[in-house]
mmCIF file of C-alpha atoms (C1' of nucleotides) in Angstrom:
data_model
loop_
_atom_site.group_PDB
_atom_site.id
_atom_site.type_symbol
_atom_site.label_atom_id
_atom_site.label_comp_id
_atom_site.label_asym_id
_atom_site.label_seq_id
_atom_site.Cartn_x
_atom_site.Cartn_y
_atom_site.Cartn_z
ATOM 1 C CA UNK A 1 27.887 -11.776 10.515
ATOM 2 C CA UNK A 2 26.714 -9.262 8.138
ATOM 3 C CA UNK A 3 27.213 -6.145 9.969
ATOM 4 C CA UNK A 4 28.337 -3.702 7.762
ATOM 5 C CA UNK A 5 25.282 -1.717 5.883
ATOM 6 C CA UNK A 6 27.222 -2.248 2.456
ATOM 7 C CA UNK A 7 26.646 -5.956 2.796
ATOM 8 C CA UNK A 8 22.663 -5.635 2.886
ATOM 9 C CA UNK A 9 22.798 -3.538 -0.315
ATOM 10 C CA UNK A 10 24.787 -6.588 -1.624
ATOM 11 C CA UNK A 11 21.929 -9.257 -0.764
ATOM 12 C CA UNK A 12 19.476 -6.947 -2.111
ATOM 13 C CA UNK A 13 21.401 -6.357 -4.957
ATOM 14 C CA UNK A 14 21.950 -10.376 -5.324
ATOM 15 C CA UNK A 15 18.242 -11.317 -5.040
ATOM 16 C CA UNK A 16 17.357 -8.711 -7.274
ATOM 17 C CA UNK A 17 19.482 -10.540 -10.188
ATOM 18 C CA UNK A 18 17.892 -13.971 -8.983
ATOM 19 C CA UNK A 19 14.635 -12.304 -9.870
ATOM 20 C CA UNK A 20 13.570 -14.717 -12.972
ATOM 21 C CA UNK A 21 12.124 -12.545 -16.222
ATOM 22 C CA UNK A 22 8.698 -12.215 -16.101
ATOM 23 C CA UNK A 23 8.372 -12.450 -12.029
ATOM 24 C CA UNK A 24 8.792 -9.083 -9.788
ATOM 25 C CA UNK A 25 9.332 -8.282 -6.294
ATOM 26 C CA UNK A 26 8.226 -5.585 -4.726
ATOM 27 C CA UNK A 27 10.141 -3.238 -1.907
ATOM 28 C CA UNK A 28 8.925 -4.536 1.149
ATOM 29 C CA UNK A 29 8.925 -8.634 0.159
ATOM 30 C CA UNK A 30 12.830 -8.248 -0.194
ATOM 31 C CA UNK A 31 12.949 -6.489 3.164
ATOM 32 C CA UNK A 32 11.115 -9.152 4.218
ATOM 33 C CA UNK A 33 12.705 -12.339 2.486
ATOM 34 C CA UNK A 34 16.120 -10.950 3.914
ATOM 35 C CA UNK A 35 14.494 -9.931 7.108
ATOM 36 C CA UNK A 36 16.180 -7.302 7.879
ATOM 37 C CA UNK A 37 16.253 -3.404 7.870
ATOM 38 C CA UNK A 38 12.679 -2.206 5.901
ATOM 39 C CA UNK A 39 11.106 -1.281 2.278
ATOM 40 C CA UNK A 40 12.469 2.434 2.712
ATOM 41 C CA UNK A 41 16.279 0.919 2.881
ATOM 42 C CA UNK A 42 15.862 -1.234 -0.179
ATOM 43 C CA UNK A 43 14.635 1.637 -1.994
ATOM 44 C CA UNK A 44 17.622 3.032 -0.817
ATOM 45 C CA UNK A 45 20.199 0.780 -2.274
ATOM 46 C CA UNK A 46 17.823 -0.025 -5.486
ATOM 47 C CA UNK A 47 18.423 4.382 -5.955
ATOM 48 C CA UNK A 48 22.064 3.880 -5.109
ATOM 49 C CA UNK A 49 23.336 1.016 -6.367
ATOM 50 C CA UNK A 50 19.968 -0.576 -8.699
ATOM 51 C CA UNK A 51 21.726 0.578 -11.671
ATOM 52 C CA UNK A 52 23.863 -3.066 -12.009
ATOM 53 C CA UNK A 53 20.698 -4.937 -11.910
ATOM 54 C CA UNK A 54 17.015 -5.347 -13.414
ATOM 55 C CA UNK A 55 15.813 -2.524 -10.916
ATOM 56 C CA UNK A 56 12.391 -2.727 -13.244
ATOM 57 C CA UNK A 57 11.912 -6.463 -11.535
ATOM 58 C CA UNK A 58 11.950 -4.651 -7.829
ATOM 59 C CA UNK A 59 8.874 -2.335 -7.872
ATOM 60 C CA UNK A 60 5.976 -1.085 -4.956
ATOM 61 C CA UNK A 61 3.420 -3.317 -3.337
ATOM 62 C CA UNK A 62 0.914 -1.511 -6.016
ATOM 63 C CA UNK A 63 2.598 -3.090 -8.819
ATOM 64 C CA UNK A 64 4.234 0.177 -9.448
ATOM 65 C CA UNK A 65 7.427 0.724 -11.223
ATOM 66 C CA UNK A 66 9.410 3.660 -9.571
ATOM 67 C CA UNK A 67 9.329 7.316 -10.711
ATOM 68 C CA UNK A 68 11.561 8.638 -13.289
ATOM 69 C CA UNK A 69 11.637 5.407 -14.709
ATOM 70 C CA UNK A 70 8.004 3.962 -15.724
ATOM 71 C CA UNK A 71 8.057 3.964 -19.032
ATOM 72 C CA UNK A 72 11.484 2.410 -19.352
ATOM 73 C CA UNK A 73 10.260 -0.480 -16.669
ATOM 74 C CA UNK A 74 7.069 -0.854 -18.655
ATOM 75 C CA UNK A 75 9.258 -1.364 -21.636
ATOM 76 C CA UNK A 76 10.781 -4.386 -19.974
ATOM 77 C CA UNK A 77 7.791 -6.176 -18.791
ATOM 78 C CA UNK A 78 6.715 -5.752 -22.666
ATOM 79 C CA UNK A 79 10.051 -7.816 -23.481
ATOM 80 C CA UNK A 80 10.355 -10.288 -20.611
ATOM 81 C CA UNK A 81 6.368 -10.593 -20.676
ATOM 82 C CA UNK A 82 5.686 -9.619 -17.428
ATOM 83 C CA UNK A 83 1.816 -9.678 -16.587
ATOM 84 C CA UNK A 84 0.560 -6.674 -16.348
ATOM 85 C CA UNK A 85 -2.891 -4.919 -15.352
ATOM 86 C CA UNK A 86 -5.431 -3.625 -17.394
ATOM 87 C CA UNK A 87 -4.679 -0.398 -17.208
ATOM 88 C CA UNK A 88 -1.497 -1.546 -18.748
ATOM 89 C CA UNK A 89 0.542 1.367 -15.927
ATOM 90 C CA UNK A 90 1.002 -1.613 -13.148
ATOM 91 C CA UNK A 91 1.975 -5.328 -12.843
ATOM 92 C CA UNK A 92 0.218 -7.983 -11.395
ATOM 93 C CA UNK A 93 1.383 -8.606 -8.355
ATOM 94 C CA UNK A 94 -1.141 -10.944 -8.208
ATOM 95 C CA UNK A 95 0.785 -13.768 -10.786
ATOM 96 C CA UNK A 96 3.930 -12.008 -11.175
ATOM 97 C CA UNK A 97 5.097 -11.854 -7.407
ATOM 98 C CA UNK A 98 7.763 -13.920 -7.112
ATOM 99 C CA UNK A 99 8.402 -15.382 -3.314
ATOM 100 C CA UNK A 100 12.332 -15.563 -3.622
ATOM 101 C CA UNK A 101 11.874 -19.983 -4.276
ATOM 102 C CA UNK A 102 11.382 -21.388 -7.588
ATOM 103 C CA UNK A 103 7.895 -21.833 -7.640
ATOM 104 C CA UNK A 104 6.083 -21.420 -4.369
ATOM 105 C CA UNK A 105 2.493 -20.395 -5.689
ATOM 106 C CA UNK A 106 0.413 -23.189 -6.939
ATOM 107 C "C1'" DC B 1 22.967 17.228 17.335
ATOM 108 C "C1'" DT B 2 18.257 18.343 14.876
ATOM 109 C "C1'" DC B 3 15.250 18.698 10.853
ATOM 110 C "C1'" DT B 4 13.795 17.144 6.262
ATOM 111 C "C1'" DT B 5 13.456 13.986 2.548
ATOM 112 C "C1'" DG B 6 13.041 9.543 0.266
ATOM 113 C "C1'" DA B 7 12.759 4.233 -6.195
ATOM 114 C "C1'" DC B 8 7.703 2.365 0.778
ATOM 115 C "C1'" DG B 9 3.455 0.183 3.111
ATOM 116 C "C1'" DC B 10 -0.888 0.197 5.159
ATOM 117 C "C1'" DC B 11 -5.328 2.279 6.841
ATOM 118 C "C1'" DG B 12 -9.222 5.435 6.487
ATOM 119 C "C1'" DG B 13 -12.367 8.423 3.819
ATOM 120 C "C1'" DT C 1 -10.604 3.034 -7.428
ATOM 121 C "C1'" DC C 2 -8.281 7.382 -6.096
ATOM 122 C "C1'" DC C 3 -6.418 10.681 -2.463
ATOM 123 C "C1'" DG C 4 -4.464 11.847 2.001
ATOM 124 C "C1'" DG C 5 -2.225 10.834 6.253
ATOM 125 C "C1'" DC C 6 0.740 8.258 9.517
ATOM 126 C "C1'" DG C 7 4.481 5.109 10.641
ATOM 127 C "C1'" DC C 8 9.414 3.212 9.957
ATOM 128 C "C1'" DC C 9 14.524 3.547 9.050
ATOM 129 C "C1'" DA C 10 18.493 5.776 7.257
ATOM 130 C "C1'" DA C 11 21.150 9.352 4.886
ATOM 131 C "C1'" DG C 12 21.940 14.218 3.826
ATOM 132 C "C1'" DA C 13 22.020 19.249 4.937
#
DNA sequence: CTCTTGACGCCGG
DNA sequence: TCCGGCGCCAAGA
């Protein structure tokens, strides 16, 4: 049984590359879908280890993209046609959240 | 061993 | 809608 830390970066890491284009996730709904440690420690691995996958798909509950990097995560949602808000800084959560199943909404 | 910080989340004003 | 504060868990100094 996964106790070893390293392996929850690993599922993090692995349902942040299932993340289909166009769809995000934000901190706390992989904590969640994994159900296990919290938003803070996937934030953690995302800072550690998020280079290896589209970190722009994982961002805050606000629709958010992480600091240091929201201009190069707004270029992505540009090119994978992500829905964003009108001010054009967040992502709609509101279409774009993506519950970890193909298709769960609607 | 203790204190502070961090790619967070939610509530109140 | 924006700002500030508190809570939660783990790593680093």
């Amino acid at each position: 049984m996964p106790a070893d830390p390293d392996d929850f970066a690993e599922l993090v890491l692995e349902l942040v590359e299932r993340i289909p284009p166009g769809s995000v996730m934000s901190y706390g709904d992989i904590a969640d879908y994994l159900a296990q440690g919290g938003p803070r420690q996937v934030g953690r691995v995302m800072s550690a280890q998020g280079g290896g996958v589209p970190w722009w798909r994982v961002i805050r509950a606000d629709g958010s993209p992480p600091p240091g990097h929201e201009r190069r995560a707004l270029e992505r949602y540009a090119a994978e046609g992500t829905p964003l808000r009108p001010d054009g800084t967040r992502v709609d959560m509101r279409s774009a959240r993506w519950n970890g199943s193909s298709q769960g909404s609607c």
